[in-house]
Coordinates of N, CA, C and O in Angstrom, one line a residue:
X223 N 99.7 132.3 98.3 CA 99.1 132.0 97.0 C 100.0 132.5 96.0 O 99.7 132.1 95.0
X224 N 100.9 133.6 96.4 CA 102.1 133.8 95.6 C 102.7 132.2 94.5 O 103.3 132.1 93.4
X225 N 103.0 131.7 96.0 CA 103.9 130.2 95.8 C 102.9 129.5 94.8 O 103.5 129.0 93.7
X226 N 101.5 129.2 94.8 CA 100.6 128.5 94.2 C 100.8 128.9 92.6 O 101.2 128.3 91.9
X227 N 101.1 129.8 92.7 CA 100.6 131.0 91.4 C 102.1 130.4 90.6 O 102.4 129.9 89.6
X228 N 103.2 130.6 91.3 CA 104.5 130.5 90.4 C 104.6 128.8 90.4 O 105.3 128.7 89.1
X229 N 103.8 127.9 91.1 CA 104.2 126.6 90.6 C 103.3 126.2 89.5 O 103.6 125.6 88.6
X230 N 102.1 126.5 89.7 CA 101.0 126.7 88.2 C 101.7 127.0 87.1 O 101.6 126.7 85.9
X231 N 102.2 128.0 87.5 CA 102.7 128.7 86.1 C 104.0 128.2 85.3 O 105.0 129.0 84.5
X232 N 104.6 127.3 85.9 CA 105.8 126.6 85.6 C 107.2 127.1 86.1 O 108.4 126.9 85.6
X233 N 107.1 128.0 87.2 CA 108.4 128.4 87.9 C 108.8 127.9 88.9 O 109.0 128.4 90.1
X234 N 108.6 126.5 89.2 CA 109.0 125.5 90.2 C 110.2 125.9 91.0 O 110.3 125.9 92.1
X235 N 111.3 126.2 89.9 CA 112.4 126.2 90.5 C 112.5 127.4 91.7 O 113.3 127.4 92.7
X236 N 111.6 128.5 91.6 CA 111.7 129.0 92.6 C 111.2 128.7 94.2 O 111.8 129.4 95.1
X237 N 110.7 127.4 94.1 CA 109.9 126.8 95.3 C 110.8 125.8 95.7 O 110.6 125.2 96.4
X238 N 111.8 125.3 95.1 CA 112.4 124.2 95.2 C 113.2 124.0 96.3 O 112.8 122.5 97.2
X239 N 113.6 125.0 97.1 CA 114.2 125.0 98.3 C 113.4 125.7 99.5 O 114.0 125.7 100.7
X240 N 112.1 125.7 99.5 CA 111.0 126.4 100.2 C 110.7 125.6 101.5 O 111.3 124.6 101.1
X241 N 109.9 126.2 101.9 CA 109.3 125.2 103.4 C 107.9 124.8 102.7 O 107.0 125.0 103.5
X242 N 108.0 124.5 101.6 CA 106.5 124.1 101.3 C 106.1 122.8 101.9 O 106.5 121.9 102.1
X243 N 104.7 123.0 102.5 CA 104.3 122.1 103.7 C 103.1 121.1 102.6 O 102.9 121.5 101.6
X244 N 102.9 120.0 102.9 CA 102.2 119.0 101.8 C 101.0 119.4 101.7 O 100.5 119.2 100.5
X245 N 100.4 120.4 102.8 CA 98.9 120.8 102.6 C 99.1 121.9 101.4 O 98.1 121.9 100.5
X246 N 100.0 122.7 101.3 CA 99.9 123.3 100.4 C 100.3 122.9 98.7 O 99.8 123.3 97.8
X247 N 101.0 121.9 98.9 CA 101.5 120.8 97.8 C 100.2 120.2 97.3 O 99.7 120.1 96.1
X248 N 99.2 120.1 98.0 CA 98.0 119.0 97.7 C 97.0 119.9 97.3 O 96.6 119.9 96.1
X249 N 97.2 121.0 97.6 CA 96.3 122.1 97.1 C 96.7 122.5 95.2 O 96.0 122.5 94.4
X250 N 98.1 122.7 95.5 CA 98.6 123.1 94.2 C 98.5 121.9 93.2 O 97.7 122.1 92.1
X251 N 98.8 120.4 93.4 CA 98.7 119.4 92.8 C 97.1 119.0 92.4 O 96.7 119.1 91.3
X252 N 96.1 119.3 93.3 CA 94.7 119.1 92.7 C 94.1 120.4 91.7 O 93.7 120.0 90.7
X253 N 95.1 121.5 91.9 CA 94.2 122.5 91.2 C 94.7 122.5 89.8 O 94.1 122.4 88.8
X254 N 96.2 121.8 89.6 CA 96.7 121.7 88.3 C 95.9 120.8 87.8 O 96.2 120.5 86.2
X255 N 95.8 119.4 88.2 CA 95.1 118.1 87.9 C 93.7 118.1 87.3 O 93.0 117.5 86.7
X256 N 93.0 119.2 88.1 CA 91.5 119.1 88.1 C 91.1 119.1 86.7 O 90.1 118.4 86.3
X257 N 91.5 119.8 85.5 CA 91.3 120.0 84.1 C 91.0 118.7 83.4 O 90.7 118.3 82.4
X258 N 92.4 117.8 83.8 CA 92.7 116.6 83.3 C 91.8 115.3 83.8 O 92.1 114.2 82.8
X259 N 91.0 115.6 84.8 CA 90.2 114.5 85.5 C 88.8 114.4 85.3 O 88.4 115.4 85.3
X260 N 88.1 113.3 85.4 CA 86.6 113.7 85.1 C 86.1 114.1 86.5 O 86.9 113.8 87.5
X261 N 85.0 114.7 86.5 CA 84.4 115.4 87.9 C 84.3 114.2 89.0 O 84.9 114.8 90.5
X262 N 84.2 112.8 88.7 CA 84.1 112.2 90.0 C 85.3 111.8 90.5 O 85.7 111.3 91.7
X263 N 86.3 111.9 89.6 CA 87.9 111.3 89.7 C 88.0 112.4 90.8 O 88.9 112.1 91.7
X264 N 87.8 113.6 90.3 CA 88.7 114.8 90.9 C 88.3 114.6 92.2 O 88.7 115.0 93.5
X265 N 86.7 114.5 92.3 CA 86.0 114.7 93.6 C 86.7 113.4 94.6 O 86.7 114.0 95.9
X266 N 87.0 112.4 94.2 CA 87.2 111.3 94.9 C 88.4 111.9 95.7 O 88.8 111.5 96.7
X267 N 89.4 111.9 94.5 CA 90.8 112.3 95.3 C 91.0 113.4 96.3 O 91.8 113.8 97.1
X268 N 89.9 114.6 95.9 CA 89.6 115.7 96.7 C 89.3 115.5 97.9 O 90.0 115.7 99.2
X269 N 88.5 114.5 98.3 CA 87.9 113.9 99.4 C 88.9 113.0 99.9 O 89.0 113.2 101.4
X270 N 89.5 112.3 99.5 CA 90.7 112.0 100.2 C 91.8 113.0 100.5 O 92.3 112.4 102.0
X271 N 92.4 113.9 100.0 CA 92.8 114.4 100.6 C 92.5 115.5 101.7 O 92.9 115.9 102.9
X272 N 91.1 115.9 101.5 CA 90.7 116.5 102.7 C 90.5 116.0 103.7 O 90.6 116.4 105.0
X273 N 89.9 114.7 103.6 CA 90.0 113.5 105.1 C 91.1 113.0 105.5 O 91.0 112.7 106.6
X274 N 92.1 112.7 105.1 CA 93.1 112.0 105.4 C 94.3 112.5 105.1 O 95.5 112.4 105.9
X275 N 94.7 113.0 104.0 CA 96.2 113.3 104.0 C 96.3 114.9 104.6 O 97.6 114.6 105.4
X276 N 95.7 115.9 104.6 CA 95.6 116.9 105.0 C 95.8 116.8 106.4 O 96.6 117.5 107.2
X277 N 94.8 116.1 106.7 CA 95.0 116.1 108.4 C 96.1 115.7 109.1 O 96.6 115.9 110.1
X278 N 96.2 114.5 108.6 CA 97.6 113.6 109.3 C 98.6 114.3 108.5 O 99.8 114.0 109.2
X279 N 98.8 114.5 107.5 CA 100.4 115.0 107.2 C 100.4 116.2 106.6 O 101.4 116.8 106.2
X280 N 99.7 117.2 106.5 CA 99.3 118.7 105.9 C 100.4 119.3 106.2 O 101.2 120.4 105.5
X281 N 100.7 119.0 107.8 CA 102.0 120.1 108.2 C 103.4 119.8 108.2 O 104.0 120.7 108.6
X282 N 103.6 118.7 107.5 CA 104.6 118.4 107.4 C 105.2 119.2 105.9 O 104.5 119.3 105.3
X283 N 106.6 119.4 106.0 CA 107.3 119.8 105.0 C 107.4 118.6 104.1 O 107.9 117.6 104.3
X284 N 107.4 119.2 102.9 CA 107.4 118.0 101.7 C 108.7 117.4 101.4 O 108.7 116.3 101.1
X285 N 109.7 118.4 101.9 CA 110.9 117.8 101.3 C 111.8 117.0 102.7 O 112.5 116.4 102.5
X286 N 111.0 116.9 103.9 CA 111.7 116.7 105.1 C 110.9 115.8 105.2 O 111.5 114.9 106.5
X287 N 109.5 115.1 105.1 CA 108.9 113.6 105.5 C 109.7 112.5 104.9 O 110.3 112.2 104.3
X288 N 110.0 111.9 106.0 CA 110.6 110.5 106.0 C 109.5 109.6 106.0 O 108.7 109.7 106.2
X289 N 110.4 108.5 105.6 CA 109.6 106.9 105.4 C 108.7 106.8 106.7 O 107.3 106.1 107.2
X290 N 109.8 106.4 107.9 CA 109.4 106.1 109.1 C 108.0 106.7 109.8 O 107.2 106.5 110.2
X291 N 108.1 108.3 109.6 CA 107.3 108.9 110.2 C 106.1 109.1 109.2 O 104.7 108.9 109.9
X292 N 105.7 109.0 108.0 CA 104.9 108.7 107.1 C 104.3 107.2 107.4 O 103.2 107.3 107.8
X293 N 105.0 106.5 107.6 CA 104.4 104.9 108.2 C 103.4 105.2 109.5 O 102.6 104.8 109.6
X294 N 104.4 106.1 110.2 CA 103.6 106.0 111.6 C 102.6 107.0 111.6 O 101.5 106.5 112.2
X295 N 102.4 108.0 110.8 CA 101.5 109.1 111.2 C 100.5 108.7 110.2 O 99.3 109.3 110.5
X296 N 100.8 108.4 108.9 CA 99.8 108.1 107.9 C 99.2 106.6 107.8 O 98.2 106.4 108.1
X297 N 100.3 106.1 107.5 CA 99.9 104.2 107.3 C 99.2 103.6 108.2 O 97.9 103.3 108.4
X298 N 100.0 103.8 109.5 CA 99.6 103.2 110.7 C 98.1 103.7 111.2 O 97.8 103.1 111.7
X299 N 98.1 104.8 111.2 CA 96.8 105.6 111.6 C 95.5 105.3 110.8 O 94.6 104.8 111.1
X300 N 95.9 105.2 109.5 CA 94.5 104.8 108.5 C 94.1 103.1 108.8 O 93.3 102.9 108.5
X301 N 95.4 102.1 108.6 CA 95.4 101.0 108.9 C 94.1 100.6 110.2 O 93.6 99.4 110.2
X302 N 94.7 101.4 111.5 CA 93.7 101.1 112.2 C 92.2 101.7 112.1 O 91.1 101.5 112.9
X303 N 92.1 102.8 111.3 CA 90.6 102.9 110.7 C 89.9 102.4 109.7 O 88.4 102.2 109.2
X304 N 90.6 102.2 108.8 CA 90.2 101.6 107.3 C 90.6 100.7 106.9 O 91.4 99.7 107.5
X305 N 89.8 100.0 105.7 CA 90.1 98.5 105.3 C 91.6 98.7 104.6 O 92.0 99.9 104.3
X306 N 92.2 97.6 104.4 CA 93.5 97.4 103.6 C 93.6 98.1 102.2 O 94.3 98.9 101.7
X307 N 92.5 98.2 101.5 CA 92.2 98.3 100.3 C 92.0 100.1 100.1 O 92.5 100.4 99.4
X308 N 91.4 100.5 101.1 CA 91.2 102.2 101.5 C 92.7 102.7 102.0 O 93.0 103.8 101.3
X309 N 93.5 102.2 102.6 CA 94.8 102.6 102.8 C 96.0 102.5 101.9 O 96.5 103.7 101.5
X310 N 95.5 101.6 101.2 CA 96.2 101.6 99.6 C 95.9 102.6 98.9 O 96.7 103.2 98.2
X311 N 94.8 103.0 98.6 CA 94.2 103.6 98.1 C 94.6 105.5 98.2 O 95.0 105.9 97.3
X312 N 94.4 105.5 99.6 CA 95.2 106.5 100.0 C 96.5 106.9 100.1 O 96.9 108.2 99.4
X313 N 97.2 105.7 100.1 CA 98.7 106.1 99.7 C 98.9 106.0 98.5 O 99.9 106.9 97.9
X314 N 98.1 105.8 97.6 CA 98.2 105.8 95.9 C 98.6 107.3 95.4 O 99.2 107.7 94.9
X315 N 97.0 107.6 96.1 CA 97.2 109.1 95.7 C 98.0 110.1 96.3 O 98.6 110.8 95.7
X316 N 98.7 109.8 97.3 CA 99.5 110.7 98.2 C 100.8 110.3 97.1 O 101.7 111.0 96.8
X317 N 101.2 109.0 96.7 CA 102.4 108.7 96.1 C 102.3 109.2 94.8 O 103.4 109.8 94.1
X318 N 101.2 109.4 94.2 CA 100.8 110.1 92.6 C 101.7 111.6 92.8 O 102.2 112.3 91.9
X319 N 100.9 112.2 94.2 CA 101.0 113.7 94.7 C 102.7 113.8 94.7 O 103.3 114.9 94.0
X320 N 103.3 112.8 95.5 CA 104.9 112.8 95.6 C 105.6 112.7 94.3 O 106.4 113.8 93.8
X321 N 105.0 111.9 93.3 CA 105.4 112.0 91.9 C 105.6 112.9 90.9 O 106.7 113.3 90.6
X322 N 104.5 114.0 91.4 CA 103.9 114.9 90.7 C 105.3 115.9 91.2 O 106.0 116.5 90.1
X323 N 105.7 116.3 92.5 CA 106.3 117.0 93.0 C 108.2 116.7 92.6 O 108.8 117.5 92.2
X324 N 108.5 115.2 92.3 CA 109.8 114.8 91.8 C 110.0 115.4 90.2 O 110.5 116.0 90.2
X325 N 108.5 115.4 89.5 CA 107.9 115.5 88.1 C 108.5 117.0 87.8 O 109.5 117.4 87.0
X326 N 108.0 117.6 88.8 CA 108.6 119.3 89.1 C 109.6 119.7 89.7 O 109.5 120.8 89.6
X327 N 110.6 118.5 89.9 CA 111.8 118.8 90.5 C 111.8 119.8 91.6 O 112.7 120.8 92.1
X328 N 110.9 119.4 92.6 CA 110.1 120.2 93.6 C 111.3 119.2 94.9 O 111.8 120.0 95.7
X329 N 111.2 118.2 95.0 CA 112.0 117.2 95.7 C 112.9 116.2 94.5 O 112.6 116.2 93.7
X330 N 114.2 115.5 95.1 CA 114.6 114.8 94.1 C 114.1 113.3 94.1 O 114.4 112.8 92.8
X331 N 113.2 113.0 94.9 CA 112.8 111.2 94.8 C 111.3 110.9 95.3 O 111.3 111.6 96.4
X332 N 110.9 109.9 95.0 CA 109.7 109.6 96.0 C 110.2 108.7 97.3 O 110.6 107.6 96.7
X333 N 110.2 109.0 98.5 CA 110.8 108.0 99.5 C 109.8 107.1 99.5 O 110.0 106.1 100.4
X334 N 108.5 107.2 99.0 CA 107.4 106.3 99.8 C 106.8 105.3 98.8 O 106.0 104.8 99.1
X335 N 107.8 105.1 97.8 CA 107.4 103.8 96.8 C 107.3 102.6 97.3 O 107.0 101.8 96.9
X336 N 108.2 102.4 98.4 CA 108.3 100.9 98.8 C 107.5 101.1 100.7 O 108.1 100.0 101.4
X337 N 106.6 101.7 100.6 CA 105.7 101.5 101.7 C 105.1 100.2 101.9 O 104.6 99.7 101.3
X338 N 105.2 99.5 103.0 CA 104.4 98.4 103.1 C 103.0 98.2 104.0 O 102.8 99.5 105.0
X339 N 102.0 98.0 103.5 CA 100.8 98.0 103.7 C 100.1 96.8 104.2 O 99.9 95.8 103.8
X340 N 99.8 96.8 105.7 CA 99.7 95.2 106.4 C 98.0 94.9 105.7 O 97.3 95.6 105.6
X341 N 98.2 93.6 105.4 CA 96.8 93.1 104.9 C 96.1 92.1 106.3 O 96.7 91.6 107.0
X342 N 95.2 92.6 106.2 CA 93.8 91.9 107.4 C 94.1 90.5 106.6 O 93.9 89.9 105.5
X343 N 94.0 89.3 107.9 CA 94.0 87.9 107.4 C 92.7 87.3 107.9 O 92.4 87.9 108.8

């Protein structure tokens, strides 16, 4: 909770080299964006985080997750359960959270911007 408070209050540098996991970053991100989103937008994104991002990626370290692991553990698993559009939507939400981590100088760049999502033919 102390880390969350530091990030939300703008003291991001203090956690930039920490073992911040993706689940914690999801909570921080959603909490910081809630005042700026319409309730339906927030609920939809929070549901995607709760149902897909946290269960599949939550335990991974934010700064150490690599693109191959992301593709295997997240994209491929979701592709076996959901439509390509739903997978793309979940990826977009995750990518937005990663971009926010970059903007807040928690990680240096978004490694996941060139991920391929297979289309059903």
